[in-house]
Amino acid sequence: MDGVDPVYTTLASNVKIQNGGTERFKDATLYRGVVGALKYLHLTRPDISVEVNKVFQYTHDPYVEHWELVKIILRCLKSTVDYGFHLNASHDFSLHSYSDEYWASSLDDWRSTTRYCIYFDGNLISWRTRKQKTLSKSSTEAEYK
């Protein structure tokens, strides 16, 4: 993928990914290898964690559409090679936490996705994206969980 043009965003917020597709991906070992490498990379790149988590869900049975999403992630990484964590020294010692949820975001099982990030002294120290274990009947219920 050295010769491809970089992109500056991975997926639009309204893109819905689901199990299945038009054609199975022929080299499932390649798919698993690349997605497995991305799974380790996302530990230091929280900007791609949601997308990597999504394509990782289809490693057991990848389709061509899933591989296209993996290639978009790789193109985004090409444009952001110089990105990284920046730790700033200060004596503020403030703790800030942010959370969000996407109600019924998965087309496969209609479960919601919750994510959060925690900043200490202006530095990102923890983040997580997780699919909720149970179905929510409304966005309010999903936010409560």
PDB file of C-alpha atoms in Angstrom:
ATOM      1  CA  MET A   1       0.000   0.000   0.000  1.00  0.00           C
ATOM      2  CA  ASP A   2       3.036   2.275  -0.406  1.00  0.00           C
ATOM      3  CA  GLY A   3       1.735   3.855  -3.611  1.00  0.00           C
ATOM      4  CA  VAL A   4      -1.787   4.737  -2.454  1.00  0.00           C
ATOM      5  CA  ASP A   5      -3.000   8.217  -1.706  1.00  0.00           C
ATOM      6  CA  PRO A   6      -3.435   8.974   1.989  1.00  0.00           C
ATOM      7  CA  VAL A   7      -6.823   9.846   3.480  1.00  0.00           C
ATOM      8  CA  TYR A   8      -7.313  12.034   6.531  1.00  0.00           C
ATOM      9  CA  THR A   9     -10.348  10.378   8.080  1.00  0.00           C
ATOM     10  CA  THR A  10     -11.152   6.702   8.476  1.00  0.00           C
ATOM     11  CA  LEU A  11     -14.926   6.326   8.316  1.00  0.00           C
ATOM     12  CA  ALA A  12     -17.814   8.720   8.175  1.00  0.00           C
ATOM     13  CA  SER A  13     -19.973   8.633  11.295  1.00  0.00           C
ATOM     14  CA  ASN A  14     -22.998   7.460   9.317  1.00  0.00           C
ATOM     15  CA  VAL A  15     -21.262   4.403   7.787  1.00  0.00           C
ATOM     16  CA  LYS A  16     -22.820   1.186   9.073  1.00  0.00           C
ATOM     17  CA  ILE A  17     -20.835  -2.035   8.862  1.00  0.00           C
ATOM     18  CA  GLN A  18     -22.509  -5.413   9.041  1.00  0.00           C
ATOM     19  CA  ASN A  19     -21.689  -9.073   8.879  1.00  0.00           C
ATOM     20  CA  GLY A  20     -21.741 -10.533   5.406  1.00  0.00           C
ATOM     21  CA  GLY A  21     -21.279  -8.896   2.049  1.00  0.00           C
ATOM     22  CA  THR A  22     -21.261  -9.567  -1.665  1.00  0.00           C
ATOM     23  CA  GLU A  23     -18.167 -11.767  -1.855  1.00  0.00           C
ATOM     24  CA  ARG A  24     -15.966 -13.559   0.681  1.00  0.00           C
ATOM     25  CA  PHE A  25     -12.394 -12.291   0.964  1.00  0.00           C
ATOM     26  CA  LYS A  26     -10.149 -14.907  -0.662  1.00  0.00           C
ATOM     27  CA  ASP A  27      -7.127 -14.624   1.675  1.00  0.00           C
ATOM     28  CA  ALA A  28      -8.541 -14.777   5.204  1.00  0.00           C
ATOM     29  CA  THR A  29      -5.019 -15.303   6.619  1.00  0.00           C
ATOM     30  CA  LEU A  30      -3.906 -11.961   5.163  1.00  0.00           C
ATOM     31  CA  TYR A  31      -6.973 -10.272   6.621  1.00  0.00           C
ATOM     32  CA  ARG A  32      -6.327 -11.750  10.070  1.00  0.00           C
ATOM     33  CA  GLY A  33      -2.649 -10.801   9.944  1.00  0.00           C
ATOM     34  CA  VAL A  34      -3.248  -7.166   9.020  1.00  0.00           C
ATOM     35  CA  VAL A  35      -6.148  -6.725  11.448  1.00  0.00           C
ATOM     36  CA  GLY A  36      -4.116  -8.425  14.190  1.00  0.00           C
ATOM     37  CA  ALA A  37      -1.289  -5.940  13.639  1.00  0.00           C
ATOM     38  CA  LEU A  38      -3.788  -3.069  13.730  1.00  0.00           C
ATOM     39  CA  LYS A  39      -5.142  -4.447  17.019  1.00  0.00           C
ATOM     40  CA  TYR A  40      -1.716  -3.912  18.599  1.00  0.00           C
ATOM     41  CA  LEU A  41      -1.219  -0.540  16.913  1.00  0.00           C
ATOM     42  CA  HIS A  42      -4.490   0.901  18.216  1.00  0.00           C
ATOM     43  CA  LEU A  43      -3.110   0.728  21.779  1.00  0.00           C
ATOM     44  CA  THR A  44      -1.013   3.789  20.956  1.00  0.00           C
ATOM     45  CA  ARG A  45      -3.391   5.285  18.384  1.00  0.00           C
ATOM     46  CA  PRO A  46      -6.802   5.860  20.002  1.00  0.00           C
ATOM     47  CA  ASP A  47      -7.988   7.707  16.874  1.00  0.00           C
ATOM     48  CA  ILE A  48      -8.391   4.371  15.056  1.00  0.00           C
ATOM     49  CA  SER A  49      -9.613   2.215  17.948  1.00  0.00           C
ATOM     50  CA  VAL A  50     -13.301   2.227  16.967  1.00  0.00           C
ATOM     51  CA  GLU A  51     -12.599   1.259  13.362  1.00  0.00           C
ATOM     52  CA  VAL A  52     -10.058  -1.424  14.295  1.00  0.00           C
ATOM     53  CA  ASN A  53     -12.485  -2.892  16.816  1.00  0.00           C
ATOM     54  CA  LYS A  54     -15.159  -3.046  14.124  1.00  0.00           C
ATOM     55  CA  VAL A  55     -13.048  -4.799  11.465  1.00  0.00           C
ATOM     56  CA  PHE A  56     -11.673  -7.167  14.125  1.00  0.00           C
ATOM     57  CA  GLN A  57     -15.209  -8.497  14.707  1.00  0.00           C
ATOM     58  CA  TYR A  58     -15.183 -10.021  11.216  1.00  0.00           C
ATOM     59  CA  THR A  59     -11.860 -11.913  11.354  1.00  0.00           C
ATOM     60  CA  HIS A  60     -13.670 -15.270  11.482  1.00  0.00           C
ATOM     61  CA  ASP A  61     -15.431 -14.683   8.136  1.00  0.00           C
ATOM     62  CA  PRO A  62     -14.167 -11.599   6.246  1.00  0.00           C
ATOM     63  CA  TYR A  63     -15.807 -10.235   3.123  1.00  0.00           C
ATOM     64  CA  VAL A  64     -14.368  -7.942   0.463  1.00  0.00           C
ATOM     65  CA  GLU A  65     -16.265  -5.006   2.006  1.00  0.00           C
ATOM     66  CA  HIS A  66     -14.466  -5.586   5.323  1.00  0.00           C
ATOM     67  CA  TRP A  67     -11.092  -5.650   3.543  1.00  0.00           C
ATOM     68  CA  GLU A  68     -11.929  -2.330   1.887  1.00  0.00           C
ATOM     69  CA  LEU A  69     -12.427  -0.839   5.365  1.00  0.00           C
ATOM     70  CA  VAL A  70      -9.053  -2.229   6.467  1.00  0.00           C
ATOM     71  CA  LYS A  71      -7.429  -0.536   3.465  1.00  0.00           C
ATOM     72  CA  ILE A  72      -9.061   2.785   4.419  1.00  0.00           C
ATOM     73  CA  ILE A  73      -7.579   2.467   7.921  1.00  0.00           C
ATOM     74  CA  LEU A  74      -4.139   1.789   6.405  1.00  0.00           C
ATOM     75  CA  ARG A  75      -4.459   4.818   4.121  1.00  0.00           C
ATOM     76  CA  CYS A  76      -5.392   6.947   7.118  1.00  0.00           C
ATOM     77  CA  LEU A  77      -2.349   5.686   9.001  1.00  0.00           C
ATOM     78  CA  LYS A  78      -0.177   6.656   6.051  1.00  0.00           C
ATOM     79  CA  SER A  79      -1.353  10.262   6.343  1.00  0.00           C
ATOM     80  CA  THR A  80      -0.827  10.385  10.106  1.00  0.00           C
ATOM     81  CA  VAL A  81       2.548   8.662  10.546  1.00  0.00           C
ATOM     82  CA  ASP A  82       3.878  11.585  12.574  1.00  0.00           C
ATOM     83  CA  TYR A  83       0.958  11.558  15.034  1.00  0.00           C
ATOM     84  CA  GLY A  84       1.539  10.398  18.581  1.00  0.00           C
ATOM     85  CA  PHE A  85       1.042  11.137  22.245  1.00  0.00           C
ATOM     86  CA  HIS A  86       2.147  14.487  23.544  1.00  0.00           C
ATOM     87  CA  LEU A  87       2.674  14.681  27.273  1.00  0.00           C
ATOM     88  CA  ASN A  88       2.646  18.180  28.689  1.00  0.00           C
ATOM     89  CA  ALA A  89       4.123  19.035  32.062  1.00  0.00           C
ATOM     90  CA  SER A  90       2.088  21.353  34.247  1.00  0.00           C
ATOM     91  CA  HIS A  91       0.974  21.581  37.848  1.00  0.00           C
ATOM     92  CA  ASP A  92      -2.761  21.732  37.265  1.00  0.00           C
ATOM     93  CA  PHE A  93      -3.452  18.118  38.346  1.00  0.00           C
ATOM     94  CA  SER A  94      -6.988  18.234  36.946  1.00  0.00           C
ATOM     95  CA  LEU A  95      -8.871  15.094  35.983  1.00  0.00           C
ATOM     96  CA  HIS A  96     -11.386  15.247  33.121  1.00  0.00           C
ATOM     97  CA  SER A  97     -13.516  12.417  31.817  1.00  0.00           C
ATOM     98  CA  TYR A  98     -15.676  12.265  28.686  1.00  0.00           C
ATOM     99  CA  SER A  99     -18.057   9.537  27.538  1.00  0.00           C
ATOM    100  CA  ASP A 100     -20.417   8.915  24.659  1.00  0.00           C
ATOM    101  CA  GLU A 101     -22.598   6.126  23.310  1.00  0.00           C
ATOM    102  CA  TYR A 102     -24.009   5.154  19.944  1.00  0.00           C
ATOM    103  CA  TRP A 103     -27.441   3.669  20.395  1.00  0.00           C
ATOM    104  CA  ALA A 104     -28.082   0.493  18.357  1.00  0.00           C
ATOM    105  CA  SER A 105     -24.931   1.131  16.328  1.00  0.00           C
ATOM    106  CA  SER A 106     -24.344  -2.500  15.306  1.00  0.00           C
ATOM    107  CA  LEU A 107     -26.474  -3.728  12.419  1.00  0.00           C
ATOM    108  CA  ASP A 108     -25.674  -7.334  13.337  1.00  0.00           C
ATOM    109  CA  ASP A 109     -27.100  -7.435  16.855  1.00  0.00           C
ATOM    110  CA  TRP A 110     -28.442  -3.881  17.463  1.00  0.00           C
ATOM    111  CA  ARG A 111     -26.331  -3.398  20.585  1.00  0.00           C
ATOM    112  CA  SER A 112     -25.045   0.037  21.499  1.00  0.00           C
ATOM    113  CA  THR A 113     -21.393   1.083  21.657  1.00  0.00           C
ATOM    114  CA  THR A 114     -20.020   2.993  24.638  1.00  0.00           C
ATOM    115  CA  ARG A 115     -16.707   4.831  24.721  1.00  0.00           C
ATOM    116  CA  TYR A 116     -14.849   7.047  27.134  1.00  0.00           C
ATOM    117  CA  CYS A 117     -11.548   8.834  27.606  1.00  0.00           C
ATOM    118  CA  ILE A 118      -9.864  10.211  30.719  1.00  0.00           C
ATOM    119  CA  TYR A 119      -7.391  13.081  30.813  1.00  0.00           C
ATOM    120  CA  PHE A 120      -5.086  13.856  33.746  1.00  0.00           C
ATOM    121  CA  ASP A 121      -3.311  17.191  33.700  1.00  0.00           C
ATOM    122  CA  GLY A 122      -4.326  17.610  30.039  1.00  0.00           C
ATOM    123  CA  ASN A 123      -2.785  14.254  29.018  1.00  0.00           C
ATOM    124  CA  LEU A 124      -4.796  11.280  27.765  1.00  0.00           C
ATOM    125  CA  ILE A 125      -4.241   8.449  30.252  1.00  0.00           C
ATOM    126  CA  SER A 126      -7.069   5.998  29.534  1.00  0.00           C
ATOM    127  CA  TRP A 127      -9.682   5.272  26.886  1.00  0.00           C
ATOM    128  CA  ARG A 128     -12.015   2.462  25.963  1.00  0.00           C
ATOM    129  CA  THR A 129     -14.577   1.527  23.348  1.00  0.00           C
ATOM    130  CA  ARG A 130     -16.917  -1.337  24.100  1.00  0.00           C
ATOM    131  CA  LYS A 131     -20.096  -2.862  22.784  1.00  0.00           C
ATOM    132  CA  GLN A 132     -22.751  -3.045  25.510  1.00  0.00           C
ATOM    133  CA  LYS A 133     -23.655  -6.533  26.724  1.00  0.00           C
ATOM    134  CA  THR A 134     -27.427  -6.057  26.541  1.00  0.00           C
ATOM    135  CA  LEU A 135     -29.871  -4.417  24.163  1.00  0.00           C
ATOM    136  CA  SER A 136     -31.159  -0.948  25.012  1.00  0.00           C
ATOM    137  CA  LYS A 137     -34.725   0.043  24.160  1.00  0.00           C
ATOM    138  CA  SER A 138     -33.842   3.727  23.865  1.00  0.00           C
ATOM    139  CA  SER A 139     -30.853   6.047  23.638  1.00  0.00           C
ATOM    140  CA  THR A 140     -31.555   7.174  27.205  1.00  0.00           C
ATOM    141  CA  GLU A 141     -31.291   3.603  28.472  1.00  0.00           C
ATOM    142  CA  ALA A 142     -28.078   3.097  26.493  1.00  0.00           C
ATOM    143  CA  GLU A 143     -26.558   6.261  28.029  1.00  0.00           C
ATOM    144  CA  TYR A 144     -27.584   5.108  31.503  1.00  0.00           C
ATOM    145  CA  LYS A 145     -25.772   1.787  31.030  1.00  0.00           C
TER     146      LYS A 145
END
